[in-house]
Amino acid sequence: EIVLTQSPATLSLSPGERATLSCRASQSISSYLAWYQQKPGQAPRLLIYLASSRATGIPARFSGSGSGTDFTLTISSLEPEDFAVYYCQQRSNIFGQGTRLDIK
Amino acid sequence: EVQLVESGGGLVQPGGSLRLSCAASGFSFSSYWMSWVRQAPGKGLEWVANINQDGSEKHYVDSLKGRFTISRDNTRKSLHLQMNSLRAEDTAVYYCATVSNWSFGSWGQGTLITVSS
């Protein structure tokens, strides 16, 4: 079973800063990786699919990159509404454990 | 607009059964794989099961050991999850979701299942 490891577990940043979240797979998953955002009390929302394609309606400040085993979600300039938990997911439906993005 | 509305959640005793439903609208339901994903209180996301467009192919997370059954009714645009022999560790919010591009594109608001005596 392919395991996804997200880092860091918690990231504390200020609005306007750049956020870089990592997801590492235990073996190659090509580009079959998605990223989700989840706010308290809400369902997850798809941000990125196939490693780098933005889902419909997702702002351009969100970008995904990587292939093989190492993937990155970048938020270029944090807005107040971006503080949430972020999950990665690979094609076998396994999720990472999540990264909590907190306001510093 | 895609809408997915889950129902059927509630409190159930250990060993009991429950059937979840998900009503779909705003998209071509019969064209999509569909999934159930759950989230235990304060925990991460766990995929539970998925089903192909005509219901002929189904997949489940290994840990369920045959206790859950996913099904769909394309004429009624609905997705179901029959849950038997429920355990405390099945306590979670259960989401239905569309599947496309190897990801979960649209999600319902979720329904809470609490397994407790």
Short mmCIF file of N, CA and C in Angstrom, two decimals, chain A residues 36-86:
data_model
loop_
_atom_site.label_atom_id
_atom_site.label_comp_id
_atom_site.label_asym_id
_atom_site.label_seq_id
_atom_site.Cartn_x
_atom_site.Cartn_y
_atom_site.Cartn_z
N TYR A 36 -6.76 18.86 -1.37
CA TYR A 36 -8.06 19.32 -0.87
C TYR A 36 -7.85 20.32 0.26
N GLN A 37 -8.80 21.21 0.40
CA GLN A 37 -8.85 22.16 1.52
C GLN A 37 -10.09 21.83 2.34
N GLN A 38 -9.94 21.81 3.66
CA GLN A 38 -11.10 21.60 4.52
C GLN A 38 -11.10 22.62 5.65
N LYS A 39 -12.21 23.34 5.77
CA LYS A 39 -12.39 24.28 6.87
C LYS A 39 -13.28 23.62 7.92
N PRO A 40 -13.20 24.08 9.18
CA PRO A 40 -13.97 23.45 10.27
C PRO A 40 -15.46 23.40 9.95
N GLY A 41 -16.05 22.22 10.14
CA GLY A 41 -17.47 22.04 9.94
C GLY A 41 -17.91 21.96 8.49
N GLN A 42 -16.95 21.96 7.56
CA GLN A 42 -17.28 21.92 6.14
C GLN A 42 -16.72 20.66 5.49
N ALA A 43 -17.31 20.32 4.35
CA ALA A 43 -16.77 19.23 3.54
C ALA A 43 -15.46 19.66 2.89
N PRO A 44 -14.62 18.71 2.56
CA PRO A 44 -13.41 19.06 1.80
C PRO A 44 -13.77 19.65 0.44
N ARG A 45 -12.84 20.43 -0.10
CA ARG A 45 -13.01 21.03 -1.42
C ARG A 45 -11.79 20.68 -2.26
N LEU A 46 -12.04 20.19 -3.47
CA LEU A 46 -10.94 19.85 -4.37
C LEU A 46 -10.27 21.13 -4.85
N LEU A 47 -8.95 21.20 -4.70
CA LEU A 47 -8.18 22.33 -5.19
C LEU A 47 -7.43 22.00 -6.48
N ILE A 48 -6.69 20.88 -6.44
CA ILE A 48 -5.76 20.50 -7.49
C ILE A 48 -5.96 19.02 -7.80
N TYR A 49 -5.99 18.65 -9.07
CA TYR A 49 -6.00 17.25 -9.46
C TYR A 49 -4.89 17.00 -10.47
N LEU A 50 -4.52 15.74 -10.60
CA LEU A 50 -3.41 15.35 -11.47
C LEU A 50 -2.18 16.23 -11.24
N ALA A 51 -1.91 16.46 -9.95
CA ALA A 51 -0.71 17.12 -9.44
C ALA A 51 -0.66 18.63 -9.67
N SER A 52 -1.18 19.11 -10.82
CA SER A 52 -0.96 20.52 -11.13
C SER A 52 -2.15 21.21 -11.79
N SER A 53 -3.25 20.51 -11.99
CA SER A 53 -4.42 21.12 -12.63
C SER A 53 -5.36 21.69 -11.58
N ARG A 54 -5.65 22.98 -11.70
CA ARG A 54 -6.56 23.61 -10.73
C ARG A 54 -8.00 23.21 -11.03
N ALA A 55 -8.74 22.90 -9.99
CA ALA A 55 -10.15 22.57 -10.15
C ALA A 55 -10.94 23.83 -10.49
N THR A 56 -12.15 23.63 -10.97
CA THR A 56 -13.00 24.75 -11.37
C THR A 56 -13.23 25.72 -10.22
N GLY A 57 -13.01 27.00 -10.48
CA GLY A 57 -13.28 28.02 -9.49
C GLY A 57 -12.20 28.25 -8.46
N ILE A 58 -11.11 27.52 -8.56
CA ILE A 58 -10.02 27.69 -7.58
C ILE A 58 -9.14 28.85 -7.99
N PRO A 59 -8.85 29.77 -7.06
CA PRO A 59 -8.04 30.95 -7.40
C PRO A 59 -6.64 30.59 -7.86
N ALA A 60 -6.09 31.46 -8.67
CA ALA A 60 -4.77 31.21 -9.27
C ALA A 60 -3.63 31.22 -8.25
N ARG A 61 -3.89 31.72 -7.03
CA ARG A 61 -2.81 31.71 -6.02
C ARG A 61 -2.49 30.29 -5.54
N PHE A 62 -3.38 29.35 -5.83
CA PHE A 62 -3.14 27.94 -5.50
C PHE A 62 -2.48 27.25 -6.71
N SER A 63 -1.35 26.60 -6.46
CA SER A 63 -0.71 25.85 -7.54
C SER A 63 -0.13 24.56 -6.99
N GLY A 64 -0.10 23.55 -7.83
CA GLY A 64 0.46 22.27 -7.46
C GLY A 64 1.59 21.89 -8.40
N SER A 65 2.55 21.16 -7.85
CA SER A 65 3.67 20.72 -8.67
C SER A 65 4.17 19.38 -8.16
N GLY A 66 5.02 18.76 -8.98
CA GLY A 66 5.64 17.51 -8.59
C GLY A 66 5.19 16.33 -9.42
N SER A 67 5.94 15.26 -9.31
CA SER A 67 5.59 14.00 -9.94
C SER A 67 6.46 12.91 -9.31
N GLY A 68 6.05 11.68 -9.48
CA GLY A 68 6.82 10.59 -8.88
C GLY A 68 6.47 10.42 -7.41
N THR A 69 7.34 10.89 -6.53
CA THR A 69 7.10 10.73 -5.10
C THR A 69 6.99 12.04 -4.33
N ASP A 70 7.40 13.14 -4.92
CA ASP A 70 7.42 14.41 -4.18
C ASP A 70 6.52 15.46 -4.84
N PHE A 71 5.60 15.99 -4.03
CA PHE A 71 4.61 16.92 -4.52
C PHE A 71 4.52 18.13 -3.59
N THR A 72 4.13 19.26 -4.18
CA THR A 72 4.05 20.50 -3.42
C THR A 72 2.77 21.25 -3.78
N LEU A 73 2.09 21.76 -2.75
CA LEU A 73 1.00 22.71 -2.93
C LEU A 73 1.53 24.05 -2.47
N THR A 74 1.43 25.04 -3.34
CA THR A 74 1.91 26.39 -3.02
C THR A 74 0.74 27.35 -3.05
N ILE A 75 0.65 28.17 -2.01
CA ILE A 75 -0.31 29.27 -1.99
C ILE A 75 0.54 30.53 -2.04
N SER A 76 0.46 31.27 -3.12
CA SER A 76 1.45 32.32 -3.39
C SER A 76 1.38 33.48 -2.40
N SER A 77 0.17 33.86 -2.01
CA SER A 77 -0.01 34.96 -1.07
C SER A 77 -1.27 34.67 -0.27
N LEU A 78 -1.08 34.33 1.00
CA LEU A 78 -2.19 33.84 1.80
C LEU A 78 -3.27 34.89 2.04
N GLU A 79 -4.51 34.48 1.80
CA GLU A 79 -5.66 35.27 2.15
C GLU A 79 -6.24 34.73 3.46
N PRO A 80 -6.98 35.55 4.21
CA PRO A 80 -7.53 35.09 5.50
C PRO A 80 -8.35 33.80 5.38
N GLU A 81 -9.02 33.61 4.25
CA GLU A 81 -9.86 32.43 4.08
C GLU A 81 -9.07 31.16 3.74
N ASP A 82 -7.77 31.27 3.58
CA ASP A 82 -6.96 30.10 3.22
C ASP A 82 -6.52 29.29 4.43
N PHE A 83 -6.74 29.80 5.63
CA PHE A 83 -6.29 29.08 6.82
C PHE A 83 -7.26 27.94 7.10
N ALA A 84 -6.75 26.74 6.97
CA ALA A 84 -7.57 25.52 6.94
C ALA A 84 -6.65 24.32 7.04
N VAL A 85 -7.23 23.13 6.91
CA VAL A 85 -6.45 21.90 6.83
C VAL A 85 -6.40 21.46 5.37
N TYR A 86 -5.23 21.01 4.95
CA TYR A 86 -5.02 20.59 3.56
C TYR A 86 -4.61 19.12 3.54
#
